[in-house]
PDB file of C-alpha atoms in Angstrom:
ATOM      1  CA  MET G1355      -1.441   9.329 -20.000  1.00 70.00           C
ATOM      2  CA  GLN G1356      -1.338  10.369 -23.636  1.00 85.00           C
ATOM      3  CA  PRO G1357       1.269  12.993 -24.693  1.00 87.00           C
ATOM      4  CA  LEU G1358      -0.146  16.926 -24.736  1.00 88.00           C
ATOM      5  CA  TYR G1359       1.441  18.240 -28.012  1.00 91.00           C
ATOM      6  CA  LEU G1360       2.205  21.717 -27.691  1.00 90.00           C
ATOM      7  CA  ASP G1361       2.429  22.909 -31.099  1.00 89.00           C
ATOM      8  CA  ASP G1362       1.492  26.466 -32.792  1.00 87.00           C
ATOM      9  CA  TRP G1363      -2.646  25.509 -32.764  1.00 90.00           C
ATOM     10  CA  THR G1364      -2.658  24.145 -29.170  1.00 88.00           C
ATOM     11  CA  GLU G1365      -2.793  27.479 -27.461  1.00 86.00           C
ATOM     12  CA  HIS G1366      -5.883  28.155 -29.150  1.00 88.00           C
ATOM     13  CA  PHE G1367      -7.860  25.064 -28.753  1.00 91.00           C
ATOM     14  CA  PHE G1368      -6.996  25.330 -25.091  1.00 88.00           C
ATOM     15  CA  ARG G1369      -8.303  28.919 -24.832  1.00 88.00           C
ATOM     16  CA  ASN G1370     -11.243  27.672 -26.891  1.00 90.00           C
ATOM     17  CA  LEU G1371     -12.233  25.221 -24.506  1.00 88.00           C
ATOM     18  CA  MET G1372     -10.997  27.205 -21.567  1.00 86.00           C
ATOM     19  CA  VAL G1373     -13.357  30.135 -22.515  1.00 84.00           C
ATOM     20  CA  PHE G1374     -16.198  26.784 -23.133  1.00 88.00           C
ATOM     21  CA  GLU G1375     -15.956  25.249 -20.067  1.00 84.00           C
ATOM     22  CA  GLN G1376     -16.267  29.081 -17.941  1.00 80.00           C
ATOM     23  CA  CYS G1377     -19.258  29.413 -19.785  1.00 83.00           C
ATOM     24  CA  HIS G1378     -20.837  26.349 -19.641  1.00 84.00           C
ATOM     25  CA  HIS G1379     -19.361  24.443 -17.282  1.00 76.00           C
ATOM     26  CA  ILE G1380     -19.102  26.688 -14.288  1.00 72.00           C
ATOM     27  CA  HIS G1381     -18.337  23.147 -11.489  1.00 73.00           C
ATOM     28  CA  ASP G1382     -16.660  21.510 -13.854  1.00 76.00           C
ATOM     29  CA  SER G1383     -13.441  22.748 -14.791  1.00 78.00           C
ATOM     30  CA  TYR G1384     -11.359  20.038 -15.712  1.00 83.00           C
ATOM     31  CA  ILE G1385      -9.296  21.451 -18.820  1.00 83.00           C
ATOM     32  CA  ILE G1386      -9.117  25.031 -16.689  1.00 83.00           C
ATOM     33  CA  ASP G1387      -7.888  22.777 -14.069  1.00 83.00           C
ATOM     34  CA  TYR G1388      -5.446  20.679 -16.190  1.00 84.00           C
ATOM     35  CA  ILE G1389      -3.589  24.140 -17.660  1.00 84.00           C
ATOM     36  CA  ALA G1390      -3.627  24.962 -13.953  1.00 82.00           C
ATOM     37  CA  PHE G1391      -1.820  21.916 -12.702  1.00 83.00           C
ATOM     38  CA  LEU G1392       0.333  21.828 -15.522  1.00 83.00           C
ATOM     39  CA  GLY G1393       1.195  25.604 -14.985  1.00 83.00           C
ATOM     40  CA  ASP G1394       2.537  25.003 -11.733  1.00 81.00           C
ATOM     41  CA  LEU G1395       4.038  21.776 -11.901  1.00 83.00           C
ATOM     42  CA  ILE G1396       6.147  24.232 -15.138  1.00 87.00           C
ATOM     43  CA  LYS G1397       8.090  26.797 -13.978  1.00 87.00           C
ATOM     44  CA  THR G1398      11.560  26.568 -15.302  1.00 89.00           C
ATOM     45  CA  PRO G1399      12.596  25.147 -18.976  1.00 89.00           C
ATOM     46  CA  ASN G1400      14.407  22.198 -16.695  1.00 90.00           C
ATOM     47  CA  ASP G1401      11.011  21.115 -15.627  1.00 89.00           C
ATOM     48  CA  VAL G1402       9.275  21.191 -19.629  1.00 90.00           C
ATOM     49  CA  GLU G1403      12.762  18.806 -20.179  1.00 91.00           C
ATOM     50  CA  ILE G1404      11.607  16.404 -17.919  1.00 90.00           C
ATOM     51  CA  LEU G1405       8.506  16.473 -18.814  1.00 90.00           C
ATOM     52  CA  VAL G1406       9.336  16.218 -22.341  1.00 91.00           C
ATOM     53  CA  ARG G1407      11.873  13.068 -21.484  1.00 91.00           C
ATOM     54  CA  TYR G1408       9.228  11.200 -19.640  1.00 91.00           C
ATOM     55  CA  GLY G1409       6.553  11.166 -22.654  1.00 90.00           C
ATOM     56  CA  VAL G1410       4.232  13.911 -20.895  1.00 89.00           C
ATOM     57  CA  LEU G1411       5.052  16.498 -23.517  1.00 90.00           C
ATOM     58  CA  LYS G1412       5.961  16.797 -26.832  1.00 90.00           C
ATOM     59  CA  ASN G1413       7.358  20.054 -27.606  1.00 89.00           C
ATOM     60  CA  LEU G1414       7.035  20.822 -31.749  1.00 89.00           C
ATOM     61  CA  LEU G1415       6.685  24.491 -30.663  1.00 86.00           C
ATOM     62  CA  GLY G1416      10.778  24.528 -30.903  1.00 81.00           C
ATOM     63  CA  ASN G1417      12.117  25.125 -27.710  1.00 86.00           C
ATOM     64  CA  THR G1418      11.448  25.339 -23.957  1.00 88.00           C
ATOM     65  CA  GLU G1419      11.316  28.575 -23.919  1.00 89.00           C
ATOM     66  CA  ASP G1420       8.354  28.552 -25.961  1.00 88.00           C
ATOM     67  CA  ALA G1421       7.101  25.559 -24.422  1.00 87.00           C
ATOM     68  CA  LEU G1422       7.285  27.697 -20.703  1.00 88.00           C
ATOM     69  CA  ASN G1423       5.834  30.524 -22.100  1.00 87.00           C
ATOM     70  CA  PHE G1424       2.613  28.544 -23.782  1.00 86.00           C
ATOM     71  CA  PHE G1425       2.022  27.764 -19.757  1.00 83.00           C
ATOM     72  CA  ASN G1426       2.509  30.980 -18.443  1.00 83.00           C
ATOM     73  CA  THR G1427       0.049  32.837 -20.600  1.00 84.00           C
ATOM     74  CA  LEU G1428      -2.088  30.056 -21.062  1.00 83.00           C
ATOM     75  CA  GLY G1429      -3.166  30.150 -17.669  1.00 71.00           C
ATOM     76  CA  LYS G1430      -2.739  33.607 -16.465  1.00 73.00           C
ATOM     77  CA  HIS G1431      -6.645  34.958 -17.668  1.00 64.00           C
ATOM     78  CA  ALA G1432      -8.166  31.812 -16.454  1.00 65.00           C
ATOM     79  CA  LYS G1433     -10.480  31.962 -13.893  1.00 65.00           C
ATOM     80  CA  LEU G1434     -10.240  28.909 -11.133  1.00 63.00           C
ATOM     81  CA  PRO G1435     -13.391  27.630  -9.504  1.00 59.00           C
ATOM     82  CA  THR G1436     -12.603  28.068  -5.660  1.00 58.00           C
ATOM     83  CA  SER G1437     -15.126  25.071  -4.810  1.00 64.00           C
ATOM     84  CA  ARG G1438     -13.478  22.588  -6.453  1.00 74.00           C
ATOM     85  CA  TYR G1439     -10.193  21.905  -7.766  1.00 74.00           C
ATOM     86  CA  TYR G1440      -9.641  18.500  -9.506  1.00 78.00           C
ATOM     87  CA  TYR G1441      -5.887  17.686  -8.953  1.00 79.00           C
ATOM     88  CA  SER G1442      -5.827  18.914  -5.523  1.00 79.00           C
ATOM     89  CA  ASP G1443      -5.637  14.990  -4.200  1.00 83.00           C
ATOM     90  CA  VAL G1444      -2.642  14.857  -6.866  1.00 84.00           C
ATOM     91  CA  CYS G1445      -1.189  17.867  -5.948  1.00 81.00           C
ATOM     92  CA  MET G1446      -1.336  16.571  -2.372  1.00 86.00           C
ATOM     93  CA  LYS G1447       0.354  13.503  -2.750  1.00 89.00           C
ATOM     94  CA  LEU G1448       2.773  15.327  -4.722  1.00 82.00           C
ATOM     95  CA  ASP G1449       2.976  17.840  -1.634  1.00 84.00           C
ATOM     96  CA  LYS G1450       3.471  14.991   0.521  1.00 89.00           C
ATOM     97  CA  PHE G1451       6.518  12.789  -1.422  1.00 84.00           C
ATOM     98  CA  TYR G1452       8.411  16.009  -2.271  1.00 81.00           C
ATOM     99  CA  ASN G1453       8.792  16.873   1.826  1.00 86.00           C
ATOM    100  CA  ASP G1454       9.533  13.388   2.814  1.00 84.00           C
ATOM    101  CA  GLY G1455      12.780  13.349   3.868  1.00 85.00           C
ATOM    102  CA  TRP G1456      13.560   9.960   2.549  1.00 87.00           C
ATOM    103  CA  ASN G1457      12.940  10.860  -1.185  1.00 82.00           C
ATOM    104  CA  ARG G1458      14.509  14.365  -0.694  1.00 83.00           C
ATOM    105  CA  SER G1459      17.496  12.116   0.474  1.00 85.00           C
ATOM    106  CA  ILE G1460      17.102   9.722  -2.441  1.00 84.00           C
ATOM    107  CA  ALA G1461      16.973  12.577  -5.026  1.00 82.00           C
ATOM    108  CA  MET G1462      19.664  14.475  -3.604  1.00 83.00           C
ATOM    109  CA  LEU G1463      21.937  10.886  -4.123  1.00 79.00           C
ATOM    110  CA  LYS G1464      21.055  10.134  -6.910  1.00 80.00           C
ATOM    111  CA  GLN G1465      21.504  13.830  -8.460  1.00 80.00           C
ATOM    112  CA  LYS G1466      25.278  14.312  -6.489  1.00 79.00           C
ATOM    113  CA  TYR G1467      26.905  10.530  -6.991  1.00 75.00           C
ATOM    114  CA  PHE G1468      24.663   8.397  -9.571  1.00 77.00           C
ATOM    115  CA  ALA G1469      24.814  10.853 -12.090  1.00 77.00           C
ATOM    116  CA  HIS G1470      27.186   9.499 -14.133  1.00 81.00           C
ATOM    117  CA  PRO G1471      27.955   5.464 -14.582  1.00 80.00           C
ATOM    118  CA  ARG G1472      31.712   5.817 -13.260  1.00 85.00           C
ATOM    119  CA  ALA G1473      30.717   7.043 -10.067  1.00 80.00           C
ATOM    120  CA  ALA G1474      28.146   5.064  -9.198  1.00 79.00           C
ATOM    121  CA  ALA G1475      30.375   2.379  -9.680  1.00 84.00           C
ATOM    122  CA  ALA G1476      33.370   3.909  -7.534  1.00 85.00           C
ATOM    123  CA  ILE G1477      30.743   3.836  -4.660  1.00 83.00           C
ATOM    124  CA  ILE G1478      29.799   0.432  -4.791  1.00 86.00           C
ATOM    125  CA  TYR G1479      33.435  -0.428  -5.347  1.00 90.00           C
ATOM    126  CA  ALA G1480      34.087   2.117  -2.469  1.00 91.00           C
ATOM    127  CA  VAL G1481      31.484   0.122   0.025  1.00 91.00           C
ATOM    128  CA  VAL G1482      32.694  -3.295  -1.539  1.00 93.00           C
ATOM    129  CA  ILE G1483      36.507  -2.484  -0.166  1.00 94.00           C
ATOM    130  CA  LEU G1484      35.058  -1.242   3.181  1.00 93.00           C
ATOM    131  CA  ILE G1485      32.720  -4.048   4.540  1.00 94.00           C
ATOM    132  CA  LEU G1486      35.771  -6.365   2.970  1.00 92.00           C
ATOM    133  CA  SER G1487      38.290  -4.263   5.487  1.00 91.00           C
ATOM    134  CA  ILE G1488      35.580  -4.717   8.055  1.00 91.00           C
ATOM    135  CA  VAL G1489      35.397  -8.862   7.874  1.00 90.00           C
ATOM    136  CA  ASN G1490      38.919  -8.911   7.274  1.00 87.00           C
ATOM    137  CA  SER G1491      39.614  -6.933  10.975  1.00 86.00           C
ATOM    138  CA  ALA G1492      36.864  -8.671  12.335  1.00 80.00           C
ATOM    139  CA  THR G1493      38.150 -11.804  11.644  1.00 80.00           C
ATOM    140  CA  GLY G1494      41.468 -10.662  12.632  1.00 74.00           C
ATOM    141  CA  VAL G1495      40.384 -10.033  15.859  1.00 69.00           C
ATOM    142  CA  ILE G1496      38.403 -13.162  16.508  1.00 70.00           C
ATOM    143  CA  SER G1497      41.671 -14.823  15.565  1.00 71.00           C
ATOM    144  CA  ASN G1498      43.459 -13.274  18.440  1.00 68.00           C
ATOM    145  CA  ILE G1499      40.689 -13.783  20.990  1.00 71.00           C
ATOM    146  CA  ASN G1500      41.085 -17.531  19.981  1.00 67.00           C
ATOM    147  CA  GLY G1501      45.264 -17.305  20.151  1.00 62.00           C
ATOM    148  CA  CYS G1502      44.954 -16.158  23.456  1.00 56.00           C
TER     149      CYS G1502
END
């Protein structure tokens, strides 16, 4: 996926494309759907930072607030066709992934316990010690049973 460059001219460019699409391609609204999809995806400055970090956006506007305002104002007056939304499959897959309990648990573990390398190392160390303790206890019980 090519990154979307956000600069001073991007809003004018997309507004012109959206008007063209609304006038001449009413049933094929790829640009409006793309802007609406990104607008739904981007709700906080942290969302902008994540998309910049993973190379989806290149923010040349200055700060994340400007990029957030870009998507909030751009999609405000766009009229989405109700018949077909180009990114509906992607939205359903994202909702399914987000609502899956296993994925939520893994994400919580990553954010809470594996955010720093030291924390991850300490947890791995604790699990290894726990396993070794269980093995040591089990071998002690087995040796006591065999000794009787």
